[in-house]
Amino acid sequence: MAGTRASNNLITPYKRPIRGVAAQRFNSHHSRARSIICAFGMMKTRFRAIFLQALEVNPTFVPQ
């Protein structure tokens, strides 16, 4: 995993060829989780300007 420092808690996918259903299932779930992480990274990059701007708040207008 790029960008992640090595630690004892880091779980990496199994290398090819995969033997066993459990290893294949683990790799599948690991791949899906990485896809979600990558999607959030892409959204963060795309909307970086929004996240870095200060939030403008008008405290005089508060709905009752």
PDB file of C-alpha atoms in Angstrom, residues 5-59:
ATOM      1  CA  ARG A   5       3.945   3.123   6.825  1.00  0.00           C
ATOM      2  CA  ALA A   6       4.633  -0.443   7.847  1.00  0.00           C
ATOM      3  CA  SER A   7       3.140  -1.517  11.164  1.00  0.00           C
ATOM      4  CA  ASN A   8       2.161  -4.687  12.953  1.00  0.00           C
ATOM      5  CA  ASN A   9      -1.531  -3.868  12.395  1.00  0.00           C
ATOM      6  CA  LEU A  10      -1.292  -3.578   8.601  1.00  0.00           C
ATOM      7  CA  ILE A  11      -3.000  -6.427   6.743  1.00  0.00           C
ATOM      8  CA  THR A  12      -1.941  -6.851   3.123  1.00  0.00           C
ATOM      9  CA  PRO A  13      -3.667  -8.944   0.447  1.00  0.00           C
ATOM     10  CA  TYR A  14      -2.430 -12.412  -0.430  1.00  0.00           C
ATOM     11  CA  LYS A  15      -0.032 -12.681  -3.357  1.00  0.00           C
ATOM     12  CA  ARG A  16      -0.948 -14.616  -6.523  1.00  0.00           C
ATOM     13  CA  PRO A  17      -1.669 -17.510  -6.983  1.00  0.00           C
ATOM     14  CA  ILE A  18      -4.312 -17.590  -4.290  1.00  0.00           C
ATOM     15  CA  ARG A  19      -5.048 -20.901  -2.640  1.00  0.00           C
ATOM     16  CA  GLY A  20      -8.261 -21.431  -0.773  1.00  0.00           C
ATOM     17  CA  VAL A  21     -11.654 -19.816  -0.658  1.00  0.00           C
ATOM     18  CA  ALA A  22     -10.872 -17.832   2.500  1.00  0.00           C
ATOM     19  CA  ALA A  23      -7.859 -16.137   0.882  1.00  0.00           C
ATOM     20  CA  GLN A  24      -9.857 -15.316  -2.258  1.00  0.00           C
ATOM     21  CA  ARG A  25     -12.693 -13.889  -0.174  1.00  0.00           C
ATOM     22  CA  PHE A  26     -10.252 -11.814   1.888  1.00  0.00           C
ATOM     23  CA  ASN A  27      -8.635 -10.400  -1.258  1.00  0.00           C
ATOM     24  CA  SER A  28     -12.046  -9.550  -2.693  1.00  0.00           C
ATOM     25  CA  HIS A  29     -13.117  -7.664   0.436  1.00  0.00           C
ATOM     26  CA  HIS A  30      -9.723  -5.980   0.694  1.00  0.00           C
ATOM     27  CA  SER A  31     -10.012  -4.832  -2.927  1.00  0.00           C
ATOM     28  CA  ARG A  32     -13.487  -3.392  -2.339  1.00  0.00           C
ATOM     29  CA  ALA A  33     -12.309  -1.496   0.736  1.00  0.00           C
ATOM     30  CA  ARG A  34      -9.358  -0.073  -1.205  1.00  0.00           C
ATOM     31  CA  SER A  35     -11.724   1.008  -3.995  1.00  0.00           C
ATOM     32  CA  ILE A  36     -13.802   2.971  -1.487  1.00  0.00           C
ATOM     33  CA  ILE A  37     -10.686   4.569   0.013  1.00  0.00           C
ATOM     34  CA  CYS A  38      -9.486   5.558  -3.466  1.00  0.00           C
ATOM     35  CA  ALA A  39     -12.904   7.024  -4.324  1.00  0.00           C
ATOM     36  CA  PHE A  40     -12.807   9.248  -1.238  1.00  0.00           C
ATOM     37  CA  GLY A  41      -9.274  10.302  -2.182  1.00  0.00           C
ATOM     38  CA  MET A  42     -10.432  11.287  -5.671  1.00  0.00           C
ATOM     39  CA  MET A  43     -13.371  13.267  -4.253  1.00  0.00           C
ATOM     40  CA  LYS A  44     -11.050  15.004  -1.800  1.00  0.00           C
ATOM     41  CA  THR A  45      -8.735  16.002  -4.642  1.00  0.00           C
ATOM     42  CA  ARG A  46     -11.585  17.143  -6.866  1.00  0.00           C
ATOM     43  CA  PHE A  47     -13.204  19.299  -4.214  1.00  0.00           C
ATOM     44  CA  ARG A  48      -9.986  20.450  -2.495  1.00  0.00           C
ATOM     45  CA  ALA A  49     -10.855  24.122  -3.040  1.00  0.00           C
ATOM     46  CA  ILE A  50     -14.144  23.673  -1.185  1.00  0.00           C
ATOM     47  CA  PHE A  51     -12.520  21.935   1.782  1.00  0.00           C
ATOM     48  CA  LEU A  52      -9.757  24.545   2.146  1.00  0.00           C
ATOM     49  CA  GLN A  53     -12.039  27.585   2.163  1.00  0.00           C
ATOM     50  CA  ALA A  54     -13.288  29.095   5.393  1.00  0.00           C
ATOM     51  CA  LEU A  55     -16.959  28.470   6.059  1.00  0.00           C
ATOM     52  CA  GLU A  56     -18.976  31.684   5.883  1.00  0.00           C
ATOM     53  CA  VAL A  57     -21.568  31.793   8.636  1.00  0.00           C
ATOM     54  CA  ASN A  58     -24.208  34.473   9.184  1.00  0.00           C
ATOM     55  CA  PRO A  59     -25.265  34.132  12.834  1.00  0.00           C
TER      56      PRO A  59
END
